[in-house]
Short mmCIF file of C-alpha atoms and ligand atoms in Angstrom, two decimals:
data_model
loop_
_atom_site.label_atom_id
_atom_site.label_comp_id
_atom_site.label_asym_id
_atom_site.label_seq_id
_atom_site.Cartn_x
_atom_site.Cartn_y
_atom_site.Cartn_z
CA MET A 1 122.36 96.98 74.07
CA ALA A 2 123.14 93.37 75.00
CA TYR A 3 121.24 91.65 77.80
CA LEU A 4 122.69 92.38 81.22
CA GLY A 5 121.65 89.21 83.03
CA THR A 6 125.12 87.70 83.37
CA PRO A 7 127.97 88.37 85.82
CA ALA A 8 130.26 89.45 82.95
CA ALA A 9 127.83 91.98 81.41
CA THR A 10 126.98 93.43 84.84
CA ALA A 11 130.65 93.74 85.84
CA GLU A 12 131.40 95.40 82.49
CA ILE A 13 128.77 98.15 82.82
CA ILE A 14 129.68 98.77 86.46
CA ARG A 15 133.34 99.15 85.53
CA LYS A 16 132.51 101.44 82.60
CA TYR A 17 130.63 103.90 84.85
CA GLY A 18 132.86 103.46 87.91
CA PHE A 19 129.71 102.54 89.88
CA SER A 20 130.06 101.44 93.54
CA PHE A 21 127.35 99.33 95.16
CA GLN A 22 125.53 101.09 97.98
CA LYS A 23 124.64 98.80 100.85
CA LYS A 24 122.24 101.40 102.28
CA PHE A 25 120.07 101.03 99.14
CA GLY A 26 120.03 97.20 99.29
CA GLN A 27 121.79 96.89 95.95
CA ASN A 28 122.11 93.23 94.94
CA PHE A 29 121.71 92.98 91.19
CA LEU A 30 120.36 89.87 89.46
CA VAL A 31 122.95 88.16 87.25
CA ASP A 32 121.15 84.92 86.36
CA ALA A 33 119.26 84.84 83.04
CA ASN A 34 117.42 81.68 84.04
CA ILE A 35 115.89 83.38 87.10
CA LEU A 36 115.11 86.55 85.13
CA ASN A 37 113.25 84.52 82.50
CA LYS A 38 111.38 82.60 85.20
CA ILE A 39 110.30 85.83 86.94
CA VAL A 40 108.95 87.30 83.73
CA ASP A 41 107.24 84.04 82.73
CA SER A 42 105.52 83.65 86.08
CA ALA A 43 104.58 87.32 86.59
CA ASP A 44 101.52 86.89 84.35
CA ILE A 45 102.19 89.98 82.21
CA TYR A 46 100.86 90.79 78.77
CA LYS A 47 101.44 93.35 76.03
CA ASP A 48 98.59 95.57 77.24
CA ASP A 49 99.87 95.70 80.83
CA CYS A 50 101.58 98.59 82.56
CA VAL A 51 104.27 97.48 85.01
CA ILE A 52 105.78 99.54 87.80
CA GLU A 53 109.28 98.33 88.63
CA ILE A 54 110.69 99.42 91.99
CA GLY A 55 114.47 99.79 91.97
CA PRO A 56 115.59 98.90 88.42
CA GLY A 57 119.30 99.03 89.40
CA ILE A 58 121.25 98.92 86.13
CA GLY A 59 118.11 97.88 84.24
CA THR A 60 118.59 94.12 84.11
CA LEU A 61 115.05 92.99 84.96
CA THR A 62 113.72 96.12 83.22
CA GLN A 63 115.03 94.88 79.85
CA TYR A 64 113.17 91.59 80.25
CA LEU A 65 109.98 93.40 81.35
CA ALA A 66 110.16 95.90 78.48
CA GLU A 67 110.13 93.03 75.99
CA SER A 68 107.15 91.29 77.54
CA THR A 69 104.80 94.09 78.43
CA GLY A 70 103.34 97.30 77.02
CA LYS A 71 104.75 99.90 79.38
CA VAL A 72 107.29 99.93 82.21
CA ILE A 73 107.66 102.72 84.76
CA ALA A 74 110.90 102.23 86.70
CA VAL A 75 111.47 104.17 89.94
CA GLU A 76 115.10 104.25 91.12
CA ILE A 77 116.37 106.15 94.17
CA ASP A 78 120.11 106.15 93.35
CA LYS A 79 120.93 109.06 91.05
CA ASN A 80 124.25 107.41 90.13
CA LEU A 81 122.27 104.68 88.35
CA ILE A 82 120.33 107.06 86.10
CA PRO A 83 123.06 107.55 83.44
CA ILE A 84 123.55 103.78 83.38
CA LEU A 85 119.80 103.19 82.95
CA ASN A 86 119.70 105.78 80.16
CA GLU A 87 122.23 103.66 78.30
CA THR A 88 121.02 100.14 79.10
CA LEU A 89 117.37 100.99 78.34
CA SER A 90 118.00 103.32 75.40
CA GLY A 91 116.59 100.78 72.94
CA TYR A 92 113.23 100.57 74.72
CA GLU A 93 110.70 103.29 73.96
CA ASN A 94 108.15 101.81 76.35
CA VAL A 95 110.25 102.46 79.49
CA THR A 96 110.01 105.58 81.65
CA ILE A 97 112.78 106.06 84.21
CA ILE A 98 111.97 108.11 87.32
CA ASN A 99 114.67 109.12 89.80
CA GLY A 100 112.95 109.03 93.18
CA ASP A 101 112.22 107.26 96.44
CA ILE A 102 109.31 104.85 95.99
CA LEU A 103 108.19 105.51 99.59
CA LYS A 104 107.78 109.21 98.77
CA THR A 105 106.31 108.72 95.30
CA ASP A 106 102.60 109.36 94.79
CA ILE A 107 101.95 106.08 92.99
CA ASN A 108 98.21 106.77 92.69
CA LYS A 109 99.06 109.93 90.72
CA LEU A 110 101.58 108.02 88.61
CA VAL A 111 98.99 105.37 87.73
CA CYS A 112 96.45 108.07 86.96
CA GLU A 113 98.81 109.96 84.65
CA ARG A 114 100.57 107.05 82.97
CA ASN A 115 97.88 104.35 82.87
CA GLN A 116 94.63 106.35 82.99
CA GLY A 117 93.99 104.98 86.47
CA ARG A 118 93.75 101.37 85.21
CA PRO A 119 95.28 98.68 87.48
CA VAL A 120 99.03 98.20 87.12
CA LYS A 121 101.24 95.23 88.01
CA VAL A 122 104.17 95.80 90.34
CA ILE A 123 107.29 93.71 89.71
CA ALA A 124 110.56 94.12 91.57
CA ASN A 125 113.67 92.67 93.05
CA LEU A 126 113.07 94.67 96.19
CA PRO A 127 115.63 96.43 98.36
CA TYR A 128 115.27 94.20 101.44
CA TYR A 129 115.63 96.99 104.00
CA ILE A 130 112.21 98.41 103.11
CA THR A 131 110.24 95.37 101.93
CA THR A 132 107.40 95.68 104.44
CA PRO A 133 106.78 99.45 104.09
CA ILE A 134 106.73 99.08 100.30
CA ILE A 135 104.21 96.21 100.33
CA MET A 136 101.97 97.77 102.95
CA GLY A 137 102.24 101.22 101.34
CA LEU A 138 101.00 99.80 98.04
CA PHE A 139 98.02 98.09 99.67
CA GLU A 140 97.08 100.72 102.24
CA SER A 141 97.16 103.63 99.81
CA HIS A 142 94.75 101.66 97.61
CA VAL A 143 96.87 102.00 94.46
CA PRO A 144 94.92 100.46 91.55
CA LEU A 145 96.89 97.25 91.05
CA SER A 146 96.13 93.67 90.12
CA SER A 147 99.26 91.89 91.35
CA ILE A 148 102.65 92.33 92.98
CA THR A 149 105.47 89.94 92.00
CA ILE A 150 108.53 90.55 94.14
CA MET A 151 111.85 89.07 95.14
CA VAL A 152 112.12 89.24 98.92
CA GLN A 153 114.17 87.65 101.66
CA LYS A 154 113.09 83.98 101.91
CA GLU A 155 112.12 84.45 105.55
CA VAL A 156 109.79 87.32 104.62
CA ALA A 157 108.13 85.23 101.88
CA ASP A 158 107.50 82.49 104.48
CA ARG A 159 106.02 85.03 106.88
CA ILE A 160 103.72 86.43 104.22
CA GLN A 161 102.40 83.02 103.21
CA SER A 162 102.03 81.34 106.59
CA GLY A 163 98.80 80.57 108.41
CA PRO A 164 97.56 80.33 112.03
CA GLY A 165 99.52 78.23 114.52
CA THR A 166 102.86 78.46 112.72
CA LYS A 167 105.93 80.30 114.03
CA ASP A 168 106.07 82.61 110.98
CA TYR A 169 102.43 83.72 111.29
CA GLY A 170 102.07 87.31 112.37
CA VAL A 171 101.09 90.88 111.51
CA LEU A 172 102.62 90.74 108.02
CA SER A 173 100.84 87.46 107.14
CA LEU A 174 97.47 88.81 108.23
CA ALA A 175 97.90 92.26 106.70
CA VAL A 176 98.96 90.91 103.30
CA GLN A 177 96.35 88.14 103.32
CA TYR A 178 93.63 90.73 103.95
CA TYR A 179 94.44 92.31 100.58
CA ALA A 180 95.87 89.51 98.44
CA ARG A 181 96.36 85.80 97.83
CA PRO A 182 100.08 85.02 98.25
CA GLU A 183 101.94 82.33 96.34
CA ILE A 184 105.68 81.59 96.58
CA LEU A 185 106.88 81.05 93.00
CA MET A 186 110.54 80.09 93.43
CA GLN A 187 113.50 80.06 95.77
CA VAL A 188 116.57 81.99 94.61
CA SER A 189 120.12 81.30 95.78
CA PRO A 190 122.55 84.10 96.80
CA ALA A 191 124.74 83.01 93.83
CA CYS A 192 122.21 84.62 91.43
CA PHE A 193 123.11 88.15 92.63
CA MET A 194 126.02 90.56 92.46
CA PRO A 195 127.13 91.16 95.17
CA ARG A 196 125.80 88.05 96.92
CA PRO A 197 123.36 88.76 99.78
CA ASN A 198 123.86 86.98 103.11
CA VAL A 199 120.36 85.51 102.99
CA GLY A 200 118.32 83.24 100.73
CA SER A 201 115.64 84.88 98.58
CA ALA A 202 112.28 83.93 97.14
CA VAL A 203 109.93 85.33 94.53
CA ILE A 204 106.39 85.71 95.78
CA ARG A 205 103.29 86.80 93.89
CA LEU A 206 100.45 88.59 95.63
CA VAL A 207 97.25 88.57 93.61
CA LYS A 208 95.03 91.35 94.87
CA TYR A 209 91.46 90.48 95.83
CA GLU A 210 88.67 92.53 94.28
CA GLU A 211 87.15 92.56 97.75
CA PRO A 212 88.90 91.55 101.01
CA PRO A 213 88.08 87.92 101.98
CA VAL A 214 86.56 89.11 105.29
CA THR A 215 84.26 92.00 106.05
CA VAL A 216 84.98 94.27 108.97
CA GLU A 217 83.40 97.54 110.05
CA ASN A 218 86.69 99.37 110.60
CA GLU A 219 89.82 98.28 108.72
CA ARG A 220 92.18 100.49 110.76
CA LYS A 221 90.81 99.13 114.00
CA LEU A 222 91.32 95.57 112.73
CA PHE A 223 95.01 96.19 112.00
CA ALA A 224 95.52 97.98 115.32
CA LEU A 225 93.97 94.99 117.10
CA ILE A 226 96.17 92.52 115.20
CA ARG A 227 99.30 94.54 116.01
CA ALA A 228 98.36 94.65 119.70
CA ALA A 229 97.70 90.87 119.73
CA PHE A 230 101.13 90.06 118.28
CA ASN A 231 103.06 92.67 120.27
CA GLN A 232 103.19 90.16 123.09
CA ARG A 233 102.74 86.97 121.13
CA ARG A 234 103.70 84.59 123.94
CA LYS A 235 100.84 85.82 126.11
CA THR A 236 97.26 84.66 125.87
CA LEU A 237 95.14 86.97 123.74
CA ALA A 238 93.18 88.09 126.82
CA ASN A 239 96.39 89.18 128.59
CA ALA A 240 98.02 90.66 125.48
CA LEU A 241 95.02 92.81 124.64
CA ALA A 242 94.23 93.78 128.23
CA ASN A 243 97.78 95.03 128.70
CA ALA A 244 97.84 96.90 125.45
CA SER A 245 96.56 100.28 124.50
CA TYR A 246 96.11 100.69 120.82
CA ALA A 247 95.35 103.65 118.61
CA PRO A 248 92.86 102.79 115.94
CA GLU A 249 91.85 106.25 114.77
CA ASN A 250 93.62 109.59 114.63
CA GLY A 251 96.07 108.42 117.26
CA LYS A 252 93.23 108.16 119.80
CA GLU A 253 94.19 105.54 122.37
CA VAL A 254 91.71 102.77 123.06
CA ARG A 255 91.93 100.31 125.91
CA ILE A 256 90.07 97.05 126.26
CA THR A 257 89.61 95.34 129.60
CA ARG A 258 90.49 91.70 130.15
CA GLN A 259 86.83 91.06 130.90
CA GLN A 260 85.78 92.51 127.52
CA VAL A 261 88.24 90.21 125.74
CA CYS A 262 87.01 87.18 127.70
CA ASP A 263 83.37 88.03 126.97
CA ALA A 264 84.15 88.36 123.25
CA LEU A 265 86.09 85.08 123.15
CA ASP A 266 83.24 83.38 124.96
CA LYS A 267 80.75 84.77 122.46
CA MET A 268 82.87 83.38 119.63
CA GLY A 269 83.14 79.96 121.31
CA LEU A 270 86.93 80.29 121.73
CA SER A 271 89.03 79.23 124.70
CA LEU A 272 89.90 82.01 127.14
CA THR A 273 93.52 80.86 127.04
CA ILE A 274 93.86 81.07 123.26
CA ARG A 275 96.82 83.02 121.85
CA GLY A 276 96.60 85.55 119.03
CA GLU A 277 98.73 83.34 116.79
CA ALA A 278 95.92 80.73 116.73
CA LEU A 279 93.28 83.10 115.34
CA THR A 280 92.40 83.26 111.64
CA LEU A 281 91.91 86.55 109.81
CA GLU A 282 88.17 85.95 109.92
CA GLN A 283 88.24 85.47 113.71
CA PHE A 284 90.23 88.69 114.16
CA ALA A 285 87.64 90.51 112.04
CA ARG A 286 84.80 89.10 114.12
CA LEU A 287 86.57 90.02 117.38
CA CYS A 288 87.13 93.53 116.08
CA ASP A 289 83.45 93.97 115.23
CA ILE A 290 82.41 92.73 118.69
CA PHE A 291 84.62 95.39 120.31
N1 LIG B 301 116.21 95.44 89.79
C1 LIG B 301 117.65 95.33 89.89
C2 LIG B 301 118.05 93.89 89.69
O1 LIG B 301 117.20 93.03 89.87
O2 LIG B 301 119.19 93.63 89.38
C3 LIG B 301 118.16 95.88 91.20
C4 LIG B 301 117.55 95.30 92.47
S1 LIG B 301 118.34 95.81 93.96
C5 LIG B 301 117.92 94.46 95.02
C6 LIG B 301 117.26 97.06 94.63
C7 LIG B 301 117.23 98.37 93.86
O3 LIG B 301 116.31 99.25 94.51
C8 LIG B 301 118.55 99.11 93.81
O4 LIG B 301 118.79 99.57 92.51
C9 LIG B 301 118.36 100.30 94.77
O5 LIG B 301 119.13 101.43 94.45
C10 LIG B 301 116.85 100.55 94.59
N2 LIG B 301 116.21 101.23 95.75
C11 LIG B 301 116.55 101.14 97.06
N3 LIG B 301 115.71 101.88 97.82
C12 LIG B 301 114.82 102.44 96.96
C13 LIG B 301 113.72 103.34 97.14
N4 LIG B 301 113.36 103.77 98.36
N5 LIG B 301 113.03 103.75 96.04
C14 LIG B 301 113.38 103.32 94.80
N6 LIG B 301 114.42 102.48 94.57
C15 LIG B 301 115.13 102.04 95.63
#
């Protein structure tokens, strides 16, 4: 099977199978060999690695991965793509195709069965409509993984990488940075996809920490606190948290008084008028432990 990473080869296979792109599955296939090579080169993969690819589409990136790594497990939701994948990946014995929804797949079980529980690398040109649940699902379910290299909407890559005091800084930045070190690898123009998306894209790599960079007594409580702080990001932290009720454990609502927030800020030597967007991950962890 010839490489698919060109507009002509992609159009040909799509025509052959009478395939129609499904917007609801975020189907924008890569048709630029230069970008495909760059993704594989920068994904830091070796022959003894096991890669999970989310959404292989017609198998374009999968072909490149199969040649550079030991094992590829590709999970694709669209059953109409399975016959195509069976053809385009027929020459690769190291690829397993699974027809399923990644959000409903027990990835821990998959890693256990297919890679003896050893850490995998996740690589994907993600369907943009579920980028955040996929990333957070991988981290929060504690799947054994060493890195995630993904194509996402440029704006999402900026949000993931940004730090305190910037307009992009928020829940996603803090949640990802608790688990991994993010690095934007490249910007990708809409012209590299078929059909072209309406937004710019970027490839970002998240290298998972062995241990989170901050210690906190209760991880769930930390994330609940961060969500509450950014729910009303224009307010001061004291007002945002005092107005919020948040549910750190088993849906049990917890309320903090304005006075409690002010006392905690005082204890940390922070201004009482500070906003959540100015706090570092470490300061959120400290605040959480004080509460
Ligand atoms: N990897 C291919 C490429 O780069 O050309 C296709 C990428 S396309 C942006 C996203 C792919 O994810 C599509 O094939 C789509 O059908 C698949 N997809 C969408 N939602 C999914 C889900 N919940 N689980 C698994 N695959 C999904």
